[in-house]
GROMACS .gro file of C-alpha atoms in nm:
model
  386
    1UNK     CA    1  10.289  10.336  11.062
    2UNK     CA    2  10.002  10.112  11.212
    3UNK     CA    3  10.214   9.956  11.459
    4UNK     CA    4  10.232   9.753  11.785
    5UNK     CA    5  10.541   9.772  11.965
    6UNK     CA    6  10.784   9.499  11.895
    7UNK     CA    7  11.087   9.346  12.041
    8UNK     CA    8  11.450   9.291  11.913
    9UNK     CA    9  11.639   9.450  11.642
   10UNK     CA   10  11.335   9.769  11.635
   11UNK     CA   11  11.443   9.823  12.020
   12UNK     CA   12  11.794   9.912  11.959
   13UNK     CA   13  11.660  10.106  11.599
   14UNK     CA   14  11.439  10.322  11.794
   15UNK     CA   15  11.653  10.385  12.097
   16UNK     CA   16  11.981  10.457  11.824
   17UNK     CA   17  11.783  10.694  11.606
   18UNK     CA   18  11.644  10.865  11.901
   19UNK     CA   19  11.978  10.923  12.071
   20UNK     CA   20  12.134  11.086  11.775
   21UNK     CA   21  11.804  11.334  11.690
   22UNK     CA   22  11.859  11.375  12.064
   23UNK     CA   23  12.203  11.460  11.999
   24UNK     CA   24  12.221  11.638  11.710
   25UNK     CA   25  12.002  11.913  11.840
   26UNK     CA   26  12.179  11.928  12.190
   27UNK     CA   27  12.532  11.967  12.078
   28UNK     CA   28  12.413  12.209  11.812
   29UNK     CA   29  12.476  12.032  11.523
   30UNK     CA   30  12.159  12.133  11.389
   31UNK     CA   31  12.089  12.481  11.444
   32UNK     CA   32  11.768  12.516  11.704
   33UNK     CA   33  11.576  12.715  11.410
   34UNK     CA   34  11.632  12.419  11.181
   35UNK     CA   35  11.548  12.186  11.428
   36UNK     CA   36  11.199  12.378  11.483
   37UNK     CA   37  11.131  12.411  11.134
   38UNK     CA   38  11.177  12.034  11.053
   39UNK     CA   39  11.126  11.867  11.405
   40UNK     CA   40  10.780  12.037  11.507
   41UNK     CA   41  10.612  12.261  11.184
   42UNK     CA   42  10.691  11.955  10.902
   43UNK     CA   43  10.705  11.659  11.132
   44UNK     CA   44  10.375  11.721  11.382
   45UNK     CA   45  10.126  11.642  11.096
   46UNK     CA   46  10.309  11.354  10.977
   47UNK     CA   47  10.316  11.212  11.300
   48UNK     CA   48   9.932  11.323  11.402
   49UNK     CA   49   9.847  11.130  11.143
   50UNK     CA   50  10.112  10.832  11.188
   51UNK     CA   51   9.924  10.817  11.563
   52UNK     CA   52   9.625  10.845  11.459
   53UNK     CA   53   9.627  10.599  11.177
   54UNK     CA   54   9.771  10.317  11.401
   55UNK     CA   55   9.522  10.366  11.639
   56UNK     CA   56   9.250  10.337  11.389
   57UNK     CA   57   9.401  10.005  11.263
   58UNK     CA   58   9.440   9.833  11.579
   59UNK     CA   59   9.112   9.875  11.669
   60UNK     CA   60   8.998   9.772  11.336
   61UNK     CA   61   9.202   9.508  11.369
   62UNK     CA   62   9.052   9.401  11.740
   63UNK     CA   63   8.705   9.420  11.546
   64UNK     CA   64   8.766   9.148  11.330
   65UNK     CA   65   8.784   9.379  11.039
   66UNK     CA   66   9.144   9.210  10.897
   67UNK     CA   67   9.035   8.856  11.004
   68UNK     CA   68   8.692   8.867  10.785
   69UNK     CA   69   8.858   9.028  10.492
   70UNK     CA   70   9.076   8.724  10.501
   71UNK     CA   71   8.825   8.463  10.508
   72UNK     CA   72   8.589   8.628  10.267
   73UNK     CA   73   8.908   8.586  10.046
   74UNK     CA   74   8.942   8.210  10.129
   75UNK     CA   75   8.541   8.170  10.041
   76UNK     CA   76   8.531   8.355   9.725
   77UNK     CA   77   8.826   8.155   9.625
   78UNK     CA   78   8.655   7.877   9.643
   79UNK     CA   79   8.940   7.620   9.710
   80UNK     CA   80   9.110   7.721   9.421
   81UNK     CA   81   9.499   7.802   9.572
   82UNK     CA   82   9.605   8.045   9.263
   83UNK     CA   83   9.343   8.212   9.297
   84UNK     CA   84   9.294   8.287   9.659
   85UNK     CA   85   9.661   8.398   9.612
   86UNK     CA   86   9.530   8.645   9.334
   87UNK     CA   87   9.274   8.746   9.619
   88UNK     CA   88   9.525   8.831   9.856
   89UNK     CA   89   9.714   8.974   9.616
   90UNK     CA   90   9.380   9.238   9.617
   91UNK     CA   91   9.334   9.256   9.994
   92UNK     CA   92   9.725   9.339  10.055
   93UNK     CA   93   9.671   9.627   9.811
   94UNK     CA   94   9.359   9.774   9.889
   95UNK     CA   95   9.461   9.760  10.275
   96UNK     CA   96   9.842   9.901  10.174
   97UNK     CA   97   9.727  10.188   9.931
   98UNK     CA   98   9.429  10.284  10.230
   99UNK     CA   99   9.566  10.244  10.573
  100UNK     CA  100   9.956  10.229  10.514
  101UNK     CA  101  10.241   9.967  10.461
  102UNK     CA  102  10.300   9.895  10.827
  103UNK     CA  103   9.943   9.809  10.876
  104UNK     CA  104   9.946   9.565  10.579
  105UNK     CA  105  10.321   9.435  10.731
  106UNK     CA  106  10.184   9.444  11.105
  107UNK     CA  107   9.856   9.371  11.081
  108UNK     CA  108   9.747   9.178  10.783
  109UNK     CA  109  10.056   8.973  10.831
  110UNK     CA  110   9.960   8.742  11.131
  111UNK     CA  111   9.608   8.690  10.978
  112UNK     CA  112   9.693   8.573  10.607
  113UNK     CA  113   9.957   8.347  10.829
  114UNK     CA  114   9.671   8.244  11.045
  115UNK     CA  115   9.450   8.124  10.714
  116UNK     CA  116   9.737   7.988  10.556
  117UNK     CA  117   9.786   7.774  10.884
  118UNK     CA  118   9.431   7.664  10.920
  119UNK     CA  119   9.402   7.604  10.530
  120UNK     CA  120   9.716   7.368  10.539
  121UNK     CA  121   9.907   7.602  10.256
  122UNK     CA  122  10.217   7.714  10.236
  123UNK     CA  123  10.279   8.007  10.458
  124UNK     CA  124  10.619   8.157  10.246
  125UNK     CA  125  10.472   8.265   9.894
  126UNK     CA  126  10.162   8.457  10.106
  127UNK     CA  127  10.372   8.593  10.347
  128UNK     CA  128  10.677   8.739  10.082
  129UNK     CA  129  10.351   8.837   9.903
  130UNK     CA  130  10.199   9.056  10.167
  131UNK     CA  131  10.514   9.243  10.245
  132UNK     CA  132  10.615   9.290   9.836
  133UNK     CA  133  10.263   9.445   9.815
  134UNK     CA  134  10.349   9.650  10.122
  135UNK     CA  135  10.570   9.791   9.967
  136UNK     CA  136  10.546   9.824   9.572
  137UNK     CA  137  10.131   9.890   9.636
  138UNK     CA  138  10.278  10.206   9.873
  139UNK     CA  139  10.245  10.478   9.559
  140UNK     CA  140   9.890  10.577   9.448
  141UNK     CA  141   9.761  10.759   9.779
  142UNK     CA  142   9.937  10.991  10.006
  143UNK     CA  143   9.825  10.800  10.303
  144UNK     CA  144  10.032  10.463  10.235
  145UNK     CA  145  10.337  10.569  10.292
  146UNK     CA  146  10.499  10.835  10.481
  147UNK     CA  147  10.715  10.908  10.218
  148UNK     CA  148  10.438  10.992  10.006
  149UNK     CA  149  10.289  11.255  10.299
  150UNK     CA  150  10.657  11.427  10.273
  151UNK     CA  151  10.604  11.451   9.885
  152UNK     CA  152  10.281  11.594   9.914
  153UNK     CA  153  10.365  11.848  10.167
  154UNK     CA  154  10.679  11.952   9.982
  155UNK     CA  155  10.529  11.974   9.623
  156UNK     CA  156  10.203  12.116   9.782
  157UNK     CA  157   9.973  11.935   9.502
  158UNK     CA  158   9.645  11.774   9.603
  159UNK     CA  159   9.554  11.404   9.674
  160UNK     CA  160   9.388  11.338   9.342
  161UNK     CA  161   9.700  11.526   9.150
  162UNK     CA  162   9.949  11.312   9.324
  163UNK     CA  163   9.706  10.971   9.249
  164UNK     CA  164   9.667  11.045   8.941
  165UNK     CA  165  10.081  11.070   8.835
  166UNK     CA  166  10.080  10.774   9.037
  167UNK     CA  167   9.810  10.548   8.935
  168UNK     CA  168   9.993  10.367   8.640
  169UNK     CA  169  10.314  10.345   8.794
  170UNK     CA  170  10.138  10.169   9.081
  171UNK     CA  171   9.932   9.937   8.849
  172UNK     CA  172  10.249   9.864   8.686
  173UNK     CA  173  10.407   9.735   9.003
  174UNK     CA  174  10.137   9.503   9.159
  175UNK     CA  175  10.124   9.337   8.842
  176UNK     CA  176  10.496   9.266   8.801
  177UNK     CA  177  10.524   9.202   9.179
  178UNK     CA  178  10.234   8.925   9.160
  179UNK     CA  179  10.351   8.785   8.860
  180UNK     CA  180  10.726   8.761   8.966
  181UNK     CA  181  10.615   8.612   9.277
  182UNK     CA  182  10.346   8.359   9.110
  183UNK     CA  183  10.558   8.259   8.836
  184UNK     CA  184  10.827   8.223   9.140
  185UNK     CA  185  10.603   8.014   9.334
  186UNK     CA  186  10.450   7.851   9.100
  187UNK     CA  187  10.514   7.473   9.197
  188UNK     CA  188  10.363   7.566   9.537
  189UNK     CA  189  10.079   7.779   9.439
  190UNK     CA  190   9.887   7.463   9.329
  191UNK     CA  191   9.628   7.214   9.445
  192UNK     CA  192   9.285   7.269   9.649
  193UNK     CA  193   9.210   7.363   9.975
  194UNK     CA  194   8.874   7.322  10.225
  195UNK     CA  195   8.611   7.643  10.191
  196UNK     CA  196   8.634   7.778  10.576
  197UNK     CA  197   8.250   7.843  10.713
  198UNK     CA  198   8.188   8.165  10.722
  199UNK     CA  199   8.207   8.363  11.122
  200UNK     CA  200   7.987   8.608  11.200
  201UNK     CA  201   8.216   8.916  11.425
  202UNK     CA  202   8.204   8.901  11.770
  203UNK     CA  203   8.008   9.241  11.762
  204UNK     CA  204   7.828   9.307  11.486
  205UNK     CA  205   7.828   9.719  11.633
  206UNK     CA  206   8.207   9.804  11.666
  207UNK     CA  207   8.272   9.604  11.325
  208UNK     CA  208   8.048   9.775  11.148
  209UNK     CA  209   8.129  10.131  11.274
  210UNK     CA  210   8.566  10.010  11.241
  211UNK     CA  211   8.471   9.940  10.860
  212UNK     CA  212   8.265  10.257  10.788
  213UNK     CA  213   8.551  10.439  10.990
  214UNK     CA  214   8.822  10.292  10.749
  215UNK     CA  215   8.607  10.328  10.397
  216UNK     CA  216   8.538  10.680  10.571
  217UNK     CA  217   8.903  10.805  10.641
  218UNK     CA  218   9.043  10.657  10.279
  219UNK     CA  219   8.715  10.866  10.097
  220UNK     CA  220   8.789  11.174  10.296
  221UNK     CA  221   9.143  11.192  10.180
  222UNK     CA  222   9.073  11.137   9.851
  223UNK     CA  223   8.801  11.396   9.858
  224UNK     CA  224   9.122  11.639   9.977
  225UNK     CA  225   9.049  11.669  10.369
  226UNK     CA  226   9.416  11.674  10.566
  227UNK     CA  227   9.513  11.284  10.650
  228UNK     CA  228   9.643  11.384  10.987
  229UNK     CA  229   9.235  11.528  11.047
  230UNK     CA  230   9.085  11.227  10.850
  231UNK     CA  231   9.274  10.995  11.049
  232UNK     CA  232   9.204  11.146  11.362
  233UNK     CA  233   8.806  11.194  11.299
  234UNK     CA  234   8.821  10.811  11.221
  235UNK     CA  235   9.020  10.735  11.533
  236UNK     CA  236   8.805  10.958  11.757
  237UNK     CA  237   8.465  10.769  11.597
  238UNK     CA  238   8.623  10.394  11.658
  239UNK     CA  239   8.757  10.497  11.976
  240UNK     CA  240   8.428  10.630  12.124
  241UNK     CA  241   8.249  10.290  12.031
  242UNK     CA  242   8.517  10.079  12.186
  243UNK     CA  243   8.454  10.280  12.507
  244UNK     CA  244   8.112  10.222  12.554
  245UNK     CA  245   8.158   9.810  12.364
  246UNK     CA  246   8.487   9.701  12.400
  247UNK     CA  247   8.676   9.877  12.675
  248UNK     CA  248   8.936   9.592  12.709
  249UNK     CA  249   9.055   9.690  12.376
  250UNK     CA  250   9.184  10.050  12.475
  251UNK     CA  251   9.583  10.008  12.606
  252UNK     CA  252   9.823  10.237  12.568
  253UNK     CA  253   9.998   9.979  12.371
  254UNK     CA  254   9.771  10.130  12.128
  255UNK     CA  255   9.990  10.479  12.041
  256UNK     CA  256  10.262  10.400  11.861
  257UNK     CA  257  10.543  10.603  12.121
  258UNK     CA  258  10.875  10.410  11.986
  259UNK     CA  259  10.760  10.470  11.563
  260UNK     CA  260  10.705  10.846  11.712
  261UNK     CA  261  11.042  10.876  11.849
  262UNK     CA  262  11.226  10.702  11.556
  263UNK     CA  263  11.024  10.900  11.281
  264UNK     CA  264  11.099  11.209  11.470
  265UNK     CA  265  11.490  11.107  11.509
  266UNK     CA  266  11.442  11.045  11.170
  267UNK     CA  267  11.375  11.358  11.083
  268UNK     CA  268  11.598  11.560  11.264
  269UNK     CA  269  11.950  11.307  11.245
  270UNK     CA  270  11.923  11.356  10.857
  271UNK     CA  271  11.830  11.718  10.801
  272UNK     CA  272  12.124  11.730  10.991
  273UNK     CA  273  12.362  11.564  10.770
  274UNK     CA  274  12.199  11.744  10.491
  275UNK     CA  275  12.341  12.071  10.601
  276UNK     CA  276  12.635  11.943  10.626
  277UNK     CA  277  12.698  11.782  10.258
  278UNK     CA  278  12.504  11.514  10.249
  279UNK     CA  279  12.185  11.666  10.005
  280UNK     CA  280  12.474  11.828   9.760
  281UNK     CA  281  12.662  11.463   9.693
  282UNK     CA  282  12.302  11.300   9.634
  283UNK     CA  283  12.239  11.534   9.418
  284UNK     CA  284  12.548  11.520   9.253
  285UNK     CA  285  12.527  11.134   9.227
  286UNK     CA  286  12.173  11.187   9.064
  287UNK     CA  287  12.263  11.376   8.806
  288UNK     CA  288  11.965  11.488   8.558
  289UNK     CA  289  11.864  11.143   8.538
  290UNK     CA  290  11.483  11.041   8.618
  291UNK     CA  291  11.646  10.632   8.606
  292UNK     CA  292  11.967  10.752   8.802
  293UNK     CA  293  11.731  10.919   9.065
  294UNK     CA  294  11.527  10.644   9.093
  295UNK     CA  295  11.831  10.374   9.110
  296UNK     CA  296  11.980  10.591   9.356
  297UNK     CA  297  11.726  10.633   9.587
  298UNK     CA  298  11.642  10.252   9.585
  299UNK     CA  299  11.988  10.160   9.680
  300UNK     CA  300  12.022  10.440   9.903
  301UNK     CA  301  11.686  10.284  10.101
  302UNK     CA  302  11.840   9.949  10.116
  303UNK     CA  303  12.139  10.105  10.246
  304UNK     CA  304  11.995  10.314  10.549
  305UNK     CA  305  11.595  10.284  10.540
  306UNK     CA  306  11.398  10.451  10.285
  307UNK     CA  307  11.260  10.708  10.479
  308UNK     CA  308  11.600  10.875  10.589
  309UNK     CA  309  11.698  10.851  10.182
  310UNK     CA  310  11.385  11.012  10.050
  311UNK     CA  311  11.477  11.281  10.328
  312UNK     CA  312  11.785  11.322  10.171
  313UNK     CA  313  11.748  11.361   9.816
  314UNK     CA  314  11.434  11.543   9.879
  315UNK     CA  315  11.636  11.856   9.956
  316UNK     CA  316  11.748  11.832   9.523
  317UNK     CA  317  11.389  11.940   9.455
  318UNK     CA  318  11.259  12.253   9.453
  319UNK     CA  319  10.967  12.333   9.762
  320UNK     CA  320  10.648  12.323   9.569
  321UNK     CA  321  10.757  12.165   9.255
  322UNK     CA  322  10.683  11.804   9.197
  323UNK     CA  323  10.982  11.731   8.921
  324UNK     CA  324  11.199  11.485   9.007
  325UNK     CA  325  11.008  11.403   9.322
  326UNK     CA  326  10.820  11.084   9.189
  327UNK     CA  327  11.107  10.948   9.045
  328UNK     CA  328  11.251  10.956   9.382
  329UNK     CA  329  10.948  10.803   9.521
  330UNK     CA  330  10.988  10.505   9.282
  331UNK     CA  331  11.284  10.461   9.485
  332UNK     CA  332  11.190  10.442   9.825
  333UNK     CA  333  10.874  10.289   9.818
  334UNK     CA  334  10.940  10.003   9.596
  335UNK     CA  335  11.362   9.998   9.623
  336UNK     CA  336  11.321   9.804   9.986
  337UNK     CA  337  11.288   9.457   9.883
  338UNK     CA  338  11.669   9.322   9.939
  339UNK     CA  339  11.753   9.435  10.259
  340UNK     CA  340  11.534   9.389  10.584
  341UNK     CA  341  11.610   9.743  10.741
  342UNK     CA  342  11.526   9.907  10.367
  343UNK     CA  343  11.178   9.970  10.561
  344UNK     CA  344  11.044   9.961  10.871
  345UNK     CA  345  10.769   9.790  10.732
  346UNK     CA  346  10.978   9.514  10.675
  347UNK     CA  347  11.126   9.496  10.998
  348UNK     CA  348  10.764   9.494  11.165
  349UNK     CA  349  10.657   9.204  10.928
  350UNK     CA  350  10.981   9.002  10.996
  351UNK     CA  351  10.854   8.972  11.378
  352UNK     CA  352  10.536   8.927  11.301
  353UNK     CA  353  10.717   8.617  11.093
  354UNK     CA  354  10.861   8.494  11.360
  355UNK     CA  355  10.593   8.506  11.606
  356UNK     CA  356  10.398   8.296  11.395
  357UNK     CA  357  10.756   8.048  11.375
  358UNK     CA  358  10.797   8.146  11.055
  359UNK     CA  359  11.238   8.286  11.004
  360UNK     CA  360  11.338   8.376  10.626
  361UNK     CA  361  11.697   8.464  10.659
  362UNK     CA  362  11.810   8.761  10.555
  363UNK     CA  363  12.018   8.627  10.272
  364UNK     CA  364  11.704   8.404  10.090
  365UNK     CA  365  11.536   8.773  10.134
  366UNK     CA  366  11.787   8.960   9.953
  367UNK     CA  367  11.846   8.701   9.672
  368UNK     CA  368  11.479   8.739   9.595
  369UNK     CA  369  11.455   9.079   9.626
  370UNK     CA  370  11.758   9.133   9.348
  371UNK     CA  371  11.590   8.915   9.143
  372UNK     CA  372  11.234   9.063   9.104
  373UNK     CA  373  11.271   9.421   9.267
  374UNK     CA  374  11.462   9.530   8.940
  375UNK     CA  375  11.169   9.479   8.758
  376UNK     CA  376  10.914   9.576   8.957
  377UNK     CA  377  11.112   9.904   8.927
  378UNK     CA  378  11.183   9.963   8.552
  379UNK     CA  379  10.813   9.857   8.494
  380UNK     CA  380  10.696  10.167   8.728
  381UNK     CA  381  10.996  10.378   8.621
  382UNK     CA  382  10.858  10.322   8.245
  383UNK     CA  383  10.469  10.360   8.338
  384UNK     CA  384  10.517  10.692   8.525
  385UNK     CA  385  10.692  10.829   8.189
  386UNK     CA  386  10.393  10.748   7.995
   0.00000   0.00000   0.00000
């Protein structure tokens, strides 16, 4: 979601997924109605808010909202390297489960790299940290994860319904996902480091008002108000300070255009294929069970990008009935961990990676994604059962 635009392999996914929503629609693959139905009345709040949302996090994010987070981490740690790792551990979730995956993976990313830099620690066990949490923290609120707005609008059950399914299976995963990864990096994770002074924000006004925005939005959508409208109100407050305080701030770089078009390609290149087939086999493959769903749609994100899989497999539920869909969600939001396309979360937080001059191949990724992701699954699988 919260995204700035980046180069490379998310060039050729947004121009490819484009072209063939593009081209399903034209050559008539997808019948117009159908196209309508799922391309404007389903997809324009998702992608209100998807707008809306990034904006709000980029200018957050140009307020020095990410980069004090991160040091008041460093100071309350007080040298001690487990536990600032613990305290990222609770910054990556709190900004995952309140203002999306991709802002964690886009945003938080470069910072914690930043502080790992300037604190001489190892930048590999925070950054696979950040991006695990992305992920696995992605399943208490509707808001951190699109997948979770497309459950929510297809089972039609409120915010505090839907957190409240979710709430153990998402305190089941951060735990296993910062255990796995502490007990992984556990010969690094050691040692002291020097308490950073603390800096006061450039201006003290549009940091205050980005904070209040962001505690605002996440409290509003908890409360029940639409996230596309939270998100927007938010936006519209932040973006009215930065005009009168920080005018150098507003690009156009700031919408999100190329997510938009690959969301929306999204969207209409696999309804497509699910009118043709594609929904029946999945739900064939499923079968009745709540661990074969959830299997399924965590290799089937790995395979083609977990928001095109919960698409798919959505179609075996019911509109308006909520069985089966969590199970499904299990998938997709935590399944991404071996493969760097499973999200585009990941994608974004691999270029962030880099620009920082920081490559994990693709390979070391996947190894350590089969080796913890399992768990971090059957541990949520088994908590939402309870």
């Amino acid at each position: 979601m919260a995204a700035r635009q980046a180069p490379g392999n998310l060039d050729a996914v947004w121009k490819i997924v484009s072209a063939a929503g593009l081209l399903v629609v034209v050559t008539g693959w997808l019948p117009a109605g159908k196209a309508f139905e799922v391309g404007v009345t389903r997809a324009v709040p998702i992608l209100g808010f998807l707008i809306a949302v990034t904006v709000l996090a980029e200018l957050a994010e140009a307020a020095g909202v990410f980069d004090a987070a991160a040091t008041w981490c460093a100071r309350l740690g007080r040298g001690s390297t487990p536990l600032l790792f613990g305290l990222v551990a609770v910054l990556a979730t709190a900004t995952t489960i309140g203002m999306s995956l991709d802002t964690t993976a886009v945003l938080l990313t470069p910072v914690v790299l930043a502080l790992t830099a300037r604190l001489d620690l190892s930048p590999l066990p925070f950054a696979l940290l950040v991006i695990w949490l992305a992920n696995t923290a992605s399943l208490l609120l509707p808001i951190s994860n699109l997948t979770n707005l497309l459950a929510l609008q297809h089972s039609r059950m409120s915010t505090l319904e839907f957190a409240g399914r979710m709430a153990l299976p998402q305190l089941a995963a951060v735990a296993i996902t910062v255990g796995f990864l502490a007990v992984l990096f556990r010969r690094t994770l050691t040692g002291c480091y020097q308490v950073p002074e603390h800096t006061p924000p450039g201006d003290r006004v549009t940091f205050g008002v980005s904070v209040l925005a962001c505690v605002g939005f996440v409290a509003a959508v908890t409360a029940g108000t639409a996230p596309w409208l939270a998100a927007t109100a938010a936006a519209g407050i932040v973006l009215a300070v930065f005009a009168v305080r920080g005018r150098k701030h507003l690009r156009w770089g700031l919408f999100p255009w190329r997510l938009v078009l690959t969301t929306e390609g999204l969207f209409l290149t696999v309804t497509a294929l699910v009118e043709h087939g594609l929904g029946e086999l999945l739900t064939r493959w499923a079968g009745h069970s709540g661990l074969g769903a959830t299997v399924l749609a965590a290799g089937s994100a790995n395979l083609v990008n977990n928001l095109p899989a919960y698409l798919a497999m959505e179609t075996a539920i019911p509109p308006g009935s909520g069985d089966g869909l969590f199970e499904i969600l299990l998938g997709t939001n935590i399944g991404p961990l071996v493969t760097m396309w499973g999200s585009l979360a990941t994608l974004l937080w691999a270029d962030r990676c880099r620009a920082r001059g920081i490559t994990i191949h693709p390979g070391r990724f996947a190894a350590i994604g089969l080796a913890g992701m399992p768990w971090v699954l059957l541990g949520a699988w088994a908590a939402l059962g309870v």
